[in-house]
Coordinates of N, CA and C in Angstrom, one line a residue:
Chain A
M261 N -1.3 21.3 19.6 CA -2.7 21.3 20.2 C -3.6 20.6 19.3
I262 N -4.6 19.9 19.9 CA -5.6 19.1 19.2 C -6.9 19.7 19.3
S263 N -7.7 19.8 18.2 CA -9.1 20.2 18.3 C -9.9 19.3 17.5
V264 N -11.0 18.8 18.1 CA -12.0 18.0 17.3 C -13.3 18.8 17.5
Q265 N -13.8 19.4 16.4 CA -14.8 20.4 16.5 C -15.8 20.4 15.3
T266 N -17.0 20.9 15.5 CA -17.9 21.0 14.4 C -17.6 22.3 13.6
D267 N -17.1 23.3 14.3 CA -16.8 24.6 13.6 C -15.7 24.6 12.6
D268 N -15.9 25.4 11.6 CA -14.8 25.6 10.6 C -13.6 26.2 11.2
F269 N -12.4 26.2 10.5 CA -11.2 26.8 11.0 C -10.6 27.7 9.9
D270 N -9.7 28.6 10.4 CA -9.0 29.5 9.5 C -7.6 29.2 9.4
P271 N -7.1 28.7 8.3 CA -5.7 28.3 8.2 C -4.7 29.5 8.4
G272 N -5.2 30.7 8.1 CA -4.3 31.9 8.3 C -4.1 32.1 9.8
V273 N -5.1 31.9 10.6 CA -5.0 32.0 12.1 C -4.0 30.9 12.6
E274 N -4.2 29.7 12.1 CA -3.4 28.6 12.5 C -1.9 28.8 12.1
Y275 N -1.7 29.3 10.9 CA -0.3 29.6 10.5 C 0.3 30.6 11.4
R276 N -0.4 31.7 11.7 CA 0.2 32.7 12.5 C 0.5 32.2 13.9
A277 N -0.4 31.3 14.4 CA -0.1 30.7 15.8 C 1.2 29.8 15.7
L278 N 1.4 29.2 14.6 CA 2.6 28.3 14.5 C 3.9 29.1 14.4
I279 N 3.8 30.4 14.0 CA 5.1 31.1 13.8 C 5.2 32.3 14.8
Q280 N 4.1 32.5 15.6 CA 4.1 33.7 16.5 C 5.3 33.7 17.5
E281 N 6.0 34.8 17.5 CA 7.2 35.0 18.4 C 8.2 33.8 18.3
D282 N 8.4 33.3 17.1 CA 9.3 32.2 16.8 C 10.2 32.5 15.7
T283 N 11.5 32.6 16.0 CA 12.5 32.9 14.9 C 13.3 31.7 14.6
E284 N 13.0 30.5 15.1 CA 13.8 29.3 14.9 C 13.3 28.5 13.7
S285 N 12.0 28.5 13.5 CA 11.4 27.7 12.4 C 11.6 28.3 11.1
G286 N 12.4 27.6 10.2 CA 12.6 28.1 8.9 C 11.6 27.5 7.9
A287 N 10.8 26.6 8.4 CA 9.8 25.9 7.5 C 8.5 25.6 8.2
V288 N 7.4 25.9 7.5 CA 6.1 25.6 8.1 C 5.3 24.9 7.0
V289 N 4.8 23.7 7.3 CA 3.9 23.0 6.4 C 2.5 23.0 6.9
L290 N 1.6 23.4 6.1 CA 0.1 23.3 6.5 C -0.6 22.4 5.5
F291 N -1.2 21.4 6.0 CA -2.0 20.6 5.1 C -3.5 20.8 5.4
V292 N -4.4 21.0 4.4 CA -5.8 21.1 4.7 C -6.5 20.1 3.8
G293 N -7.3 19.2 4.4 CA -8.1 18.3 3.6 C -9.5 18.8 3.5
R294 N -10.1 18.6 2.3 CA -11.5 19.2 2.0 C -12.4 18.1 1.5
V295 N -13.7 18.4 1.5 CA -14.7 17.5 1.0 C -14.7 17.7 -0.5
R296 N -14.4 16.7 -1.3 CA -14.4 16.8 -2.8 C -15.7 16.2 -3.4
A297 N -16.0 16.6 -4.6 CA -17.2 16.2 -5.3 C -17.2 14.7 -5.7
Q298 N -15.9 14.3 -6.1 CA -15.8 12.9 -6.7 C -15.1 12.0 -5.7
N299 N -15.7 10.9 -5.3 CA -15.0 9.9 -4.5 C -15.2 8.5 -5.1
Q300 N -14.2 7.9 -5.6 CA -14.3 6.5 -6.1 C -15.4 6.5 -7.1
S301 N -15.4 7.5 -8.0 CA -16.4 7.6 -9.1 C -17.8 7.9 -8.7
R302 N -18.0 8.2 -7.4 CA -19.3 8.6 -6.9 C -19.4 10.1 -6.9
Q303 N -20.6 10.7 -7.2 CA -20.8 12.1 -7.1 C -21.3 12.4 -5.7
V304 N -20.4 13.0 -4.9 CA -20.7 13.3 -3.5 C -21.5 14.6 -3.3
Q305 N -22.5 14.6 -2.4 CA -23.2 15.9 -2.1 C -22.8 16.4 -0.8
G306 N -22.3 15.6 0.1 CA -21.9 16.0 1.4 C -21.5 14.9 2.3
L307 N -21.0 15.2 3.5 CA -20.5 14.1 4.4 C -21.0 14.3 5.8
E308 N -21.1 13.2 6.5 CA -21.4 13.3 7.9 C -20.2 12.6 8.6
L309 N -19.5 13.2 9.6 CA -18.4 12.6 10.2 C -18.7 12.3 11.6
E310 N -18.5 11.0 12.0 CA -18.7 10.5 13.3 C -17.4 10.3 14.0
H311 N -17.3 10.4 15.3 CA -16.0 10.1 16.0 C -16.3 9.4 17.3
Y312 N -15.2 9.0 18.0 CA -15.3 8.4 19.3 C -14.8 9.4 20.3
P313 N -15.6 10.2 20.9 CA -15.1 11.2 21.8 C -14.2 10.7 22.9
G314 N -13.1 11.3 23.1 CA -12.1 10.7 24.1 C -11.0 10.0 23.3
M315 N -11.4 8.9 22.7 CA -10.4 8.1 22.0 C -9.8 8.8 20.8
T316 N -10.7 9.5 20.1 CA -10.2 10.3 19.0 C -9.1 11.3 19.4
E317 N -9.4 12.0 20.4 CA -8.4 13.0 20.9 C -7.1 12.3 21.3
S318 N -7.2 11.2 22.1 CA -6.0 10.5 22.6 C -5.2 9.9 21.4
S319 N -5.9 9.4 20.4 CA -5.2 8.8 19.2 C -4.4 9.9 18.5
L320 N -5.0 11.1 18.4 CA -4.3 12.2 17.7 C -3.1 12.6 18.5
Q321 N -3.2 12.6 19.9 CA -2.0 12.9 20.7 C -0.9 11.9 20.5
V322 N -1.3 10.6 20.3 CA -0.3 9.5 20.1 C 0.4 9.8 18.7
I323 N -0.4 10.2 17.7 CA 0.1 10.5 16.4 C 1.1 11.7 16.5
A324 N 0.8 12.7 17.2 CA 1.7 13.9 17.3 C 2.9 13.5 18.1
D325 N 2.8 12.7 19.2 CA 3.9 12.3 20.0 C 4.9 11.5 19.1
E326 N 4.4 10.6 18.3 CA 5.2 9.7 17.5 C 6.0 10.6 16.5
A327 N 5.3 11.6 15.9 CA 5.9 12.5 14.9 C 7.0 13.3 15.6
C328 N 6.8 13.7 16.8 CA 7.8 14.5 17.5 C 9.0 13.7 17.9
Q329 N 8.8 12.4 18.1 CA 10.0 11.5 18.3 C 10.8 11.3 17.1
R330 N 10.2 11.3 15.9 CA 10.9 10.9 14.7 C 11.5 12.1 14.0
W331 N 10.9 13.3 14.2 CA 11.5 14.5 13.5 C 11.6 15.6 14.4
K332 N 12.5 16.6 14.0 CA 12.7 17.8 14.9 C 11.6 18.8 14.6
I333 N 10.5 18.7 15.4 CA 9.4 19.6 15.2 C 9.4 20.6 16.3
L334 N 9.2 21.9 15.9 CA 9.1 23.0 16.8 C 7.7 23.1 17.4
R335 N 6.7 23.2 16.4 CA 5.3 23.4 16.9 C 4.4 22.5 15.9
W336 N 3.3 22.1 16.4 CA 2.4 21.3 15.6 C 1.0 21.7 15.9
R337 N 0.0 21.4 15.0 CA -1.4 21.7 15.3 C -2.2 20.7 14.5
I338 N -3.2 20.1 15.1 CA -4.2 19.2 14.4 C -5.6 19.7 14.7
I339 N -6.3 19.9 13.7 CA -7.8 20.2 13.8 C -8.5 19.2 12.9
H340 N -9.6 18.6 13.5 CA -10.4 17.7 12.6 C -11.9 18.0 12.9
R341 N -12.6 18.2 11.9 CA -14.0 18.6 12.1 C -14.9 17.3 12.1
V342 N -16.0 17.4 12.8 CA -17.0 16.3 12.9 C -18.4 16.9 12.6
G343 N -19.4 16.0 12.4 CA -20.7 16.5 12.1 C -20.9 16.6 10.6
R344 N -21.9 17.4 10.2 CA -22.3 17.5 8.8 C -21.4 18.5 8.0
L345 N -20.9 18.1 6.9 CA -20.0 18.9 6.1 C -20.5 18.9 4.6
S346 N -20.4 20.1 4.0 CA -20.8 20.2 2.6 C -19.6 20.2 1.6
L347 N -19.9 20.1 0.3 CA -18.9 20.1 -0.7 C -18.0 21.3 -0.5
G348 N -16.6 21.1 -0.6 CA -15.7 22.2 -0.5 C -15.3 22.6 0.9
D349 N -16.1 22.0 1.9 CA -15.8 22.4 3.3 C -14.4 21.8 3.7
Q350 N -13.8 22.5 4.6 CA -12.5 22.0 5.2 C -12.8 20.9 6.2
I351 N -12.1 19.8 6.1 CA -12.3 18.7 7.1 C -11.2 18.7 8.1
V352 N -9.9 18.8 7.7 CA -8.8 18.5 8.6 C -7.7 19.5 8.3
L353 N -7.0 19.9 9.4 CA -5.8 20.7 9.2 C -4.6 20.0 10.0
V354 N -3.5 19.8 9.4 CA -2.3 19.4 10.1 C -1.2 20.5 9.8
G355 N -0.7 21.1 10.8 CA 0.4 22.1 10.7 C 1.6 21.7 11.4
V356 N 2.8 21.9 10.8 CA 4.0 21.6 11.5 C 5.1 22.6 11.2
S357 N 5.8 23.1 12.2 CA 6.9 24.0 12.0 C 8.2 23.3 12.4
S358 N 9.3 23.6 11.7 CA 10.6 23.0 12.0 C 11.7 23.9 11.5
A359 N 12.9 23.6 11.8 CA 14.0 24.4 11.3 C 14.1 24.3 9.8
H360 N 14.0 23.1 9.3 CA 14.2 22.8 7.9 C 13.0 22.1 7.3
R361 N 12.8 22.3 6.0 CA 11.6 21.8 5.3 C 11.4 20.3 5.4
E362 N 12.6 19.5 5.3 CA 12.5 18.1 5.2 C 11.7 17.5 6.4
D363 N 12.0 18.0 7.6 CA 11.3 17.6 8.8 C 9.8 18.0 8.8
A364 N 9.5 19.2 8.4 CA 8.1 19.7 8.4 C 7.3 18.9 7.4
F365 N 7.8 18.7 6.1 CA 7.1 17.9 5.1 C 6.8 16.5 5.6
A366 N 7.9 15.8 6.1 CA 7.8 14.4 6.5 C 6.9 14.2 7.6
A367 N 7.0 15.1 8.6 CA 6.1 15.0 9.8 C 4.6 15.2 9.5
A368 N 4.4 16.2 8.6 CA 3.0 16.5 8.3 C 2.4 15.3 7.4
N369 N 3.2 14.7 6.5 CA 2.8 13.6 5.7 C 2.5 12.4 6.6
F370 N 3.4 12.1 7.5 CA 3.3 11.0 8.5 C 2.0 11.2 9.3
M371 N 1.8 12.4 9.9 CA 0.6 12.6 10.7 C -0.7 12.4 10.0
M372 N -0.7 12.8 8.7 CA -1.9 12.5 7.9 C -2.1 11.0 7.6
D373 N -1.0 10.3 7.3 CA -1.2 8.9 7.0 C -1.6 8.2 8.3
F374 N -1.0 8.5 9.4 CA -1.4 7.9 10.6 C -2.8 8.2 11.0
L375 N -3.2 9.5 10.9 CA -4.6 9.9 11.2 C -5.6 9.1 10.4
K376 N -5.3 8.9 9.1 CA -6.3 8.3 8.2 C -6.6 6.8 8.6
T377 N -5.6 6.2 9.2 CA -5.7 4.8 9.5 C -5.9 4.4 10.9
R378 N -5.6 5.4 11.9 CA -5.7 5.1 13.3 C -6.7 5.9 14.1
A379 N -7.0 7.1 13.7 CA -7.8 7.9 14.5 C -9.3 7.5 14.3
P380 N -10.1 7.3 15.3 CA -11.5 6.8 15.1 C -12.4 8.0 14.6
F381 N -12.4 8.1 13.3 CA -13.4 9.0 12.6 C -14.0 8.1 11.5
W382 N -15.3 8.3 11.2 CA -15.9 7.6 10.1 C -16.7 8.5 9.3
K383 N -16.6 8.4 8.0 CA -17.3 9.3 7.0 C -18.5 8.6 6.5
K384 N -19.6 9.3 6.4 CA -20.8 8.8 5.7 C -21.1 9.8 4.6
E385 N -21.1 9.3 3.4 CA -21.3 10.1 2.2 C -22.8 10.2 1.9
S386 N -23.2 11.4 1.4 CA -24.5 11.6 0.8 C -24.3 11.7 -0.7
T387 N -25.1 10.9 -1.4 CA -25.1 11.0 -2.9 C -26.6 11.0 -3.3
A388 N -26.8 11.2 -4.6 CA -28.1 11.2 -5.2 C -28.8 9.9 -4.9
Q389 N -28.0 8.8 -4.7 CA -28.6 7.5 -4.5 C -28.8 7.2 -3.0
G390 N -28.5 8.2 -2.2 CA -28.7 8.0 -0.7 C -27.4 8.1 0.1
E391 N -27.5 7.7 1.3 CA -26.3 7.8 2.2 C -25.6 6.4 2.3
H392 N -24.3 6.4 2.4 CA -23.6 5.2 2.7 C -22.3 5.5 3.4
W393 N -21.8 4.5 4.2 CA -20.5 4.7 4.9 C -19.4 4.5 3.9
V394 N -18.4 5.3 4.0 CA -17.2 5.2 3.2 C -16.4 4.0 3.7
E395 N -15.9 3.1 2.7 CA -15.1 2.0 3.0 C -13.7 2.4 3.2
A396 N -13.0 1.8 4.2 CA -11.5 2.0 4.3 C -10.8 1.5 3.1
Q397 N -9.8 2.3 2.7 CA -9.0 1.9 1.5 C -7.7 1.3 1.8
D398 N -7.3 0.3 1.0 CA -6.0 -0.4 1.2 C -4.9 0.6 1.0
K399 N -5.1 1.6 0.1 CA -4.0 2.5 -0.2 C -3.6 3.4 1.0
D400 N -4.6 3.6 1.9 CA -4.3 4.3 3.1 C -3.4 3.5 4.1
Q401 N -3.7 2.2 4.2 CA -2.9 1.3 5.0 C -1.5 1.2 4.4
Q402 N -1.5 1.1 3.1 CA -0.2 1.0 2.4 C 0.7 2.3 2.6
A403 N 0.0 3.4 2.6 CA 0.7 4.7 2.9 C 1.3 4.7 4.3
L404 N 0.5 4.1 5.3 CA 1.0 4.0 6.6 C 2.2 3.0 6.7
D405 N 2.1 1.9 6.0 CA 3.1 0.9 6.0 C 4.5 1.4 5.7
R406 N 4.6 2.4 4.8 CA 6.0 2.9 4.5 C 6.7 3.6 5.6
W407 N 5.9 3.9 6.7 CA 6.6 4.5 7.9 C 7.0 3.4 8.9
E408 N 6.7 2.2 8.6 CA 7.1 1.0 9.4 C 6.7 1.1 10.9
I409 N 5.4 1.3 11.0 CA 4.7 1.3 12.3 C 4.3 -0.1 12.6
D410 N 4.5 -0.5 13.9 CA 4.0 -1.8 14.4 C 2.5 -1.8 14.5
G411 N 2.0 -3.1 14.3 CA 0.6 -3.3 14.6 C -0.4 -2.7 13.6
Chain B
M167 N -19.4 -3.7 36.2 CA -20.0 -3.6 34.9 C -19.0 -3.2 33.8
I168 N -19.3 -3.6 32.6 CA -18.4 -3.2 31.5 C -19.3 -2.5 30.5
K169 N -18.8 -1.3 30.1 CA -19.6 -0.4 29.2 C -19.1 -0.8 27.7
V170 N -20.1 -1.1 26.8 CA -19.7 -1.5 25.5 C -20.3 -0.4 24.5
L171 N -19.5 0.1 23.6 CA -19.9 1.1 22.6 C -19.7 0.5 21.2
F172 N -20.6 1.0 20.3 CA -20.5 0.6 18.9 C -20.6 1.9 18.1
F173 N -19.8 1.9 17.0 CA -19.7 3.1 16.2 C -20.0 2.8 14.7
A174 N -20.4 3.9 14.0 CA -20.6 4.0 12.5 C -21.5 2.9 12.0
Q175 N -21.1 2.2 10.9 CA -22.0 1.2 10.3 C -22.3 0.0 11.3
L176 N -21.4 -0.3 12.2 CA -21.6 -1.3 13.1 C -22.8 -0.9 14.1
R177 N -22.7 0.3 14.5 CA -23.8 0.8 15.4 C -25.2 0.7 14.7
E178 N -25.2 1.1 13.4 CA -26.4 1.0 12.6 C -26.9 -0.4 12.4
Q179 N -25.9 -1.3 12.1 CA -26.3 -2.7 11.8 C -26.9 -3.4 13.1
L180 N -26.3 -3.0 14.2 CA -26.7 -3.7 15.5 C -27.9 -2.9 16.0
G181 N -28.2 -1.7 15.6 CA -29.3 -0.9 16.1 C -29.0 -0.6 17.6
C182 N -27.8 -0.3 18.0 CA -27.4 -0.1 19.4 C -26.1 0.7 19.4
D183 N -26.1 1.8 20.2 CA -24.9 2.6 20.3 C -24.1 2.2 21.6
Q184 N -24.8 1.8 22.6 CA -24.1 1.4 23.8 C -24.9 0.5 24.8
L185 N -24.3 -0.3 25.5 CA -25.0 -1.1 26.5 C -24.0 -1.4 27.7
E186 N -24.5 -2.0 28.8 CA -23.7 -2.4 29.9 C -23.9 -3.8 30.2
L187 N -22.8 -4.5 30.5 CA -22.8 -5.9 30.8 C -22.2 -6.2 32.1
P188 N -22.6 -7.2 32.8 CA -21.9 -7.6 34.1 C -20.5 -8.0 33.7
A189 N -19.5 -7.7 34.5 CA -18.1 -8.0 34.2 C -17.8 -9.5 34.3
D190 N -18.4 -10.3 33.5 CA -18.1 -11.8 33.5 C -17.0 -12.2 32.6
A191 N -16.9 -11.5 31.5 CA -15.9 -11.9 30.5 C -14.5 -11.5 30.9
K192 N -13.6 -12.5 30.8 CA -12.2 -12.2 31.2 C -11.4 -11.6 30.1
T193 N -11.8 -11.7 28.8 CA -11.1 -11.2 27.7 C -12.1 -10.6 26.7
L194 N -11.5 -9.8 25.8 CA -12.4 -9.2 24.7 C -13.1 -10.3 23.9
A195 N -12.4 -11.4 23.6 CA -13.0 -12.5 22.9 C -14.1 -13.1 23.6
E196 N -14.0 -13.2 24.9 CA -15.1 -13.8 25.8 C -16.3 -12.8 25.8
L197 N -16.0 -11.5 25.8 CA -17.1 -10.5 25.8 C -17.9 -10.6 24.5
R198 N -17.1 -10.8 23.4 CA -17.8 -10.9 22.0 C -18.7 -12.1 22.0
E199 N -18.2 -13.2 22.6 CA -18.9 -14.4 22.6 C -20.2 -14.2 23.5
Q200 N -20.1 -13.5 24.6 CA -21.2 -13.2 25.4 C -22.3 -12.4 24.6
L201 N -21.8 -11.4 23.8 CA -22.7 -10.6 23.0 C -23.4 -11.5 21.9
C202 N -22.6 -12.4 21.3 CA -23.2 -13.3 20.3 C -24.3 -14.2 20.9
Q203 N -24.1 -14.7 22.1 CA -25.0 -15.6 22.7 C -26.3 -14.8 23.0
S204 N -26.2 -13.6 23.5 CA -27.4 -12.9 23.9 C -28.1 -12.3 22.7
Q205 N -27.4 -12.0 21.6 CA -28.0 -11.5 20.4 C -27.4 -12.2 19.2
P206 N -27.9 -13.3 18.8 CA -27.3 -14.1 17.7 C -27.1 -13.3 16.4
A207 N -28.0 -12.4 16.1 CA -27.9 -11.6 14.9 C -26.7 -10.7 14.9
W208 N -26.1 -10.5 16.1 CA -24.9 -9.6 16.2 C -23.6 -10.4 15.8
C209 N -23.7 -11.7 15.8 CA -22.5 -12.5 15.8 C -21.7 -12.3 14.5
E210 N -22.4 -12.3 13.4 CA -21.6 -12.1 12.1 C -21.0 -10.7 12.0
P211 N -21.8 -9.6 12.2 CA -21.1 -8.3 12.1 C -20.0 -8.1 13.1
L212 N -20.1 -8.6 14.4 CA -19.0 -8.4 15.4 C -17.8 -9.3 15.1
S213 N -18.0 -10.4 14.3 CA -16.9 -11.3 14.1 C -16.1 -11.1 12.8
R214 N -16.5 -10.1 12.1 CA -15.8 -9.8 10.8 C -14.3 -9.4 11.2
P215 N -13.4 -10.0 10.3 CA -12.0 -9.7 10.6 C -11.6 -8.2 10.6
S216 N -12.4 -7.4 9.9 CA -12.0 -6.0 9.8 C -12.5 -5.2 11.0
V217 N -13.3 -5.8 11.9 CA -13.8 -5.0 13.0 C -12.7 -4.7 14.0
L218 N -12.5 -3.5 14.4 CA -11.5 -3.1 15.4 C -12.1 -3.0 16.8
M219 N -11.3 -3.3 17.8 CA -11.8 -3.3 19.2 C -10.8 -2.4 20.0
A220 N -11.4 -1.7 21.0 CA -10.6 -0.9 21.9 C -11.1 -1.2 23.3
V221 N -10.1 -1.1 24.2 CA -10.4 -1.2 25.6 C -9.8 0.1 26.3
N222 N -10.7 0.7 27.0 CA -10.4 2.0 27.6 C -9.7 3.0 26.6
Q223 N -10.3 3.0 25.4 CA -10.0 3.9 24.4 C -8.6 3.7 23.8
R224 N -8.1 2.5 23.9 CA -6.9 2.1 23.1 C -7.2 0.8 22.3
L225 N -6.7 0.8 21.1 CA -6.9 -0.4 20.3 C -6.4 -1.6 21.0
A226 N -7.1 -2.7 20.9 CA -6.7 -4.0 21.6 C -7.0 -5.2 20.8
K227 N -6.3 -6.3 21.1 CA -6.5 -7.5 20.4 C -7.5 -8.3 21.2
S228 N -8.1 -9.4 20.6 CA -9.2 -10.2 21.2 C -8.7 -10.9 22.5
S229 N -7.4 -11.0 22.7 CA -6.9 -11.7 23.9 C -6.8 -10.7 25.1
H230 N -7.0 -9.4 24.8 CA -6.9 -8.4 25.8 C -7.7 -8.7 27.1
P231 N -7.2 -8.7 28.3 CA -8.0 -8.9 29.5 C -8.9 -7.8 29.8
L232 N -10.0 -8.1 30.5 CA -11.0 -7.1 30.9 C -11.2 -7.1 32.4
A233 N -11.5 -6.0 32.9 CA -11.8 -5.9 34.3 C -13.0 -5.0 34.5
D234 N -13.6 -5.1 35.7 CA -14.8 -4.4 36.1 C -14.5 -2.9 35.9
G235 N -15.5 -2.2 35.2 CA -15.3 -0.7 35.0 C -14.7 -0.4 33.6
D236 N -14.3 -1.4 32.9 CA -13.6 -1.1 31.6 C -14.6 -0.6 30.6
E237 N -14.1 0.2 29.6 CA -15.0 0.6 28.5 C -14.4 -0.1 27.3
V238 N -15.3 -0.8 26.6 CA -15.0 -1.5 25.4 C -15.7 -0.9 24.2
A239 N -15.0 -0.9 23.1 CA -15.7 -0.4 21.8 C -15.4 -1.3 20.7
F240 N -16.4 -1.4 19.8 CA -16.3 -2.2 18.6 C -16.6 -1.2 17.4
F241 N -15.7 -1.2 16.4 CA -16.0 -0.3 15.3 C -15.3 -0.8 14.0
P242 N -15.8 -0.3 12.8 CA -15.2 -0.6 11.6 C -13.9 0.1 11.3
P243 N -13.2 -0.3 10.3 CA -12.0 0.5 10.0 C -12.3 2.0 9.8
V244 N -11.3 2.8 10.2 CA -11.6 4.3 10.3 C -11.4 4.9 8.9
T245 N -12.1 6.0 8.7 CA -12.1 6.6 7.4 C -12.0 8.2 7.5
G246 N -11.3 8.7 8.5 CA -11.2 10.1 8.7 C -10.2 10.8 7.8
G247 N -9.9 12.0 8.0 CA -8.9 12.7 7.3 C -9.4 13.4 6.0

């Protein structure tokens, strides 16, 4: 399931949903991304996250579908927050359950790499010097390239 | 008509989040040219190689054909996650 929301989320609730009444998954990977104080040597005070309603959700569905084709995934969950966020706030959650850890780790890693370079979200940072849009980083594209995605 | 959307720094640079154009352009490249001619100041920001384009909410190349009723979006590289 995909959620794009302004509200915070509870990883414990999401974990329980991933394993509820399921005795097949021997592995669950949960990744949570948070707002950190330092970004590229800037002291960040907060973030504003913009998205493209509709396309954001469909892009995340493509990401999940692609992961399900590549690995044996039993259940998955993607949550991404939008709007104004403060230092330490949770931004994103990717959860994957599978029979074995290799599939769960790889699928969660892939989904995050894909999300960071394909899903239409944009971060605007607040610093003591004012607000500015975060520039896309080559390392994120390079991280995606290792999965050999076209285009 | 074709609905055109702009996001993030591109939206701020152009001072516009969306507009509608008659469906004259046959491709994305033609639509961008149409926008450049009506707003010359938009030409440089819209022509940057890093700018991404979508048609009906799917990423598309500049040769992508357009039809009446399409939704087009221009935006900078994404920075979510």
